[in-house]
Short mmCIF file of C-alpha atoms in Angstrom, two decimals:
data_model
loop_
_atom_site.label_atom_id
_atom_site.label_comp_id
_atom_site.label_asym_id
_atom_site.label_seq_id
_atom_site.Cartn_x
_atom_site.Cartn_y
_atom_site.Cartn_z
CA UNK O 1 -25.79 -21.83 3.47
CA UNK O 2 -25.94 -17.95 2.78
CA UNK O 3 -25.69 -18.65 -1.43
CA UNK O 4 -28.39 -20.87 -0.89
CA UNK O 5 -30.64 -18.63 1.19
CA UNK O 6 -30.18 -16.17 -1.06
CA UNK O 7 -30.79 -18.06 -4.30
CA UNK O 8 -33.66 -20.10 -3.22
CA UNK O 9 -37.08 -18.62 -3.78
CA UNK O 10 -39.07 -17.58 -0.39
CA UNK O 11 -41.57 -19.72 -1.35
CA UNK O 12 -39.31 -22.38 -0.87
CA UNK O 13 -37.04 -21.54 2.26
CA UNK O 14 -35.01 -18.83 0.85
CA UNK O 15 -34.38 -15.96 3.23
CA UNK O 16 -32.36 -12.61 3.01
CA UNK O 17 -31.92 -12.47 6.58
CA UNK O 18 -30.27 -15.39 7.08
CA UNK O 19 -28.52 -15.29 3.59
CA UNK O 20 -26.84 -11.84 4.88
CA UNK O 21 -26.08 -13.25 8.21
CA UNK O 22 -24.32 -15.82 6.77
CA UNK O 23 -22.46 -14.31 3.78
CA UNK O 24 -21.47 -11.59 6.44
CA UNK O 25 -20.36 -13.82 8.43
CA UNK O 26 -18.11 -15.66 5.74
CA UNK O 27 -16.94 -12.68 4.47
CA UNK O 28 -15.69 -11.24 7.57
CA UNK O 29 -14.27 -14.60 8.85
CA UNK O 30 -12.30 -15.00 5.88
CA UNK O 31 -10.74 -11.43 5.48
CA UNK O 32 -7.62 -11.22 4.42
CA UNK O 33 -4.82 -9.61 6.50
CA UNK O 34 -4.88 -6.00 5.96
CA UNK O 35 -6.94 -6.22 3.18
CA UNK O 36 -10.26 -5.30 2.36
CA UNK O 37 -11.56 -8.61 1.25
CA UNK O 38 -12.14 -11.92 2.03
CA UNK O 39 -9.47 -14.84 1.11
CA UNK O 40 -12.00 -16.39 -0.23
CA UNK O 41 -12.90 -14.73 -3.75
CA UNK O 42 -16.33 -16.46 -4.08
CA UNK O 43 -17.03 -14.92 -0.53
CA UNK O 44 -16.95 -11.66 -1.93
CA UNK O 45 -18.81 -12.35 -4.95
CA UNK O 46 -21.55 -13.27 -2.73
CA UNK O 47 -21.11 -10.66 0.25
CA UNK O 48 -21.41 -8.48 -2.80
CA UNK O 49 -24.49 -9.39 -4.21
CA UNK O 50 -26.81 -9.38 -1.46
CA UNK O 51 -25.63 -5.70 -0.10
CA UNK O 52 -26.55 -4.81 -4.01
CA UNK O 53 -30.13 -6.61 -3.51
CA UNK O 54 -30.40 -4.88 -0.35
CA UNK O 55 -30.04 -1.48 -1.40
CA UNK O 56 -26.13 -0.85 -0.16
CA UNK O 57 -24.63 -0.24 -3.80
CA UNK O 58 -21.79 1.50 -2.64
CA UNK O 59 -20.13 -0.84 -0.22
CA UNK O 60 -21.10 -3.62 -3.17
CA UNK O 61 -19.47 -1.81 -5.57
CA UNK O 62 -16.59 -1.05 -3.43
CA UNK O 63 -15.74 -5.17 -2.20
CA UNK O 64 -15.91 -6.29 -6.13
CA UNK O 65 -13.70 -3.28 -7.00
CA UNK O 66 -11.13 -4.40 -4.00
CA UNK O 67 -11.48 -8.14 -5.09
CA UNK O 68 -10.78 -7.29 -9.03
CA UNK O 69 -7.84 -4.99 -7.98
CA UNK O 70 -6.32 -7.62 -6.10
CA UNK O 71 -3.58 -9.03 -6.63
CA UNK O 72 -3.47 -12.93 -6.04
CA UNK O 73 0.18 -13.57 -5.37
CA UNK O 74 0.59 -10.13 -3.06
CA UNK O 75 -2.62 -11.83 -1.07
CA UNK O 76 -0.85 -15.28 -0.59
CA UNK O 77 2.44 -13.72 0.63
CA UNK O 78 0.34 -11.66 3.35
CA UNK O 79 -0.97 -14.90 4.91
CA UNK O 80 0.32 -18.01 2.90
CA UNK O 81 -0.24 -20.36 5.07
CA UNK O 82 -4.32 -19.63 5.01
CA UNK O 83 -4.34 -19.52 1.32
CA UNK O 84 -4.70 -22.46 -0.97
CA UNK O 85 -1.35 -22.23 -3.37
CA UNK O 86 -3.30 -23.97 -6.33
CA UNK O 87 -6.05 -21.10 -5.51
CA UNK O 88 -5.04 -18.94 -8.17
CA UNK O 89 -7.02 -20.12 -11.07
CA UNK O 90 -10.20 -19.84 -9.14
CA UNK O 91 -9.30 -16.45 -8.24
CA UNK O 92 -8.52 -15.49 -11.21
CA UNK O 93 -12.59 -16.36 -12.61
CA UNK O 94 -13.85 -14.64 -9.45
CA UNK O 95 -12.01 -11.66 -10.64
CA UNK O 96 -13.36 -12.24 -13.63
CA UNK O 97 -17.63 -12.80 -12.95
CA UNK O 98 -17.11 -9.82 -10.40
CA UNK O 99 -16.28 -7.72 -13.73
CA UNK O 100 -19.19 -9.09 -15.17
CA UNK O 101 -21.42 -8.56 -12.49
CA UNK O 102 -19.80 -4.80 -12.20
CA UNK O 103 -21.12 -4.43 -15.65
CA UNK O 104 -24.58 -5.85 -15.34
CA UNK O 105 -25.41 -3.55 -12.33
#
């Protein structure tokens, strides 16, 4: 719901409100033990983005930085039996796009 908020144009029933509740509300839900980001890598991605849009660069910058120095197999043995074990391709790509988004901000 919060991607879509935040993707859709107002004009059409997008809404940064309710995309940050929601993506802040994924995020969080999904943190990883004792780690600084969600299980979920996509979550991040998105957290990510709207704090940039919003004006909060630094904690942006800081939860793609976390999710790109993460290492998957370190965050499956914290909680492994919350994490998907065939997750680690798609990690892997969110690692990559949050390098790319890095660079394009």
């Amino acid at each position: 719901m919060g991607r879509g908020y935040f993707k859709i144009p107002v004009i059409m029933g997008g809404d940064l409100v309710k995309a940050e509740r929601y993506l802040y509300t994924a995020f969080f839900r999904t943190k990883a033990k004792d780690r600084p980001i969600s299980r979920n890598a996509y979550n991040n991605i998105y957290y990510a983005e709207i704090l940039y849009q919003k004006g909060d660069e630094t904690r942006a910058f800081r939860i793609l930085e976390d999710l790109i120095n993460t290492n998957y197999e370190d965050l499956v043995s914290a909680e492994p039996e919350k994490m998907d074990p065939n997750g680690a391709v798609e990690f892997r790509e969110a690692q990559r796009q949050a390098r790319e988004l890095l660079k394009s901000w």
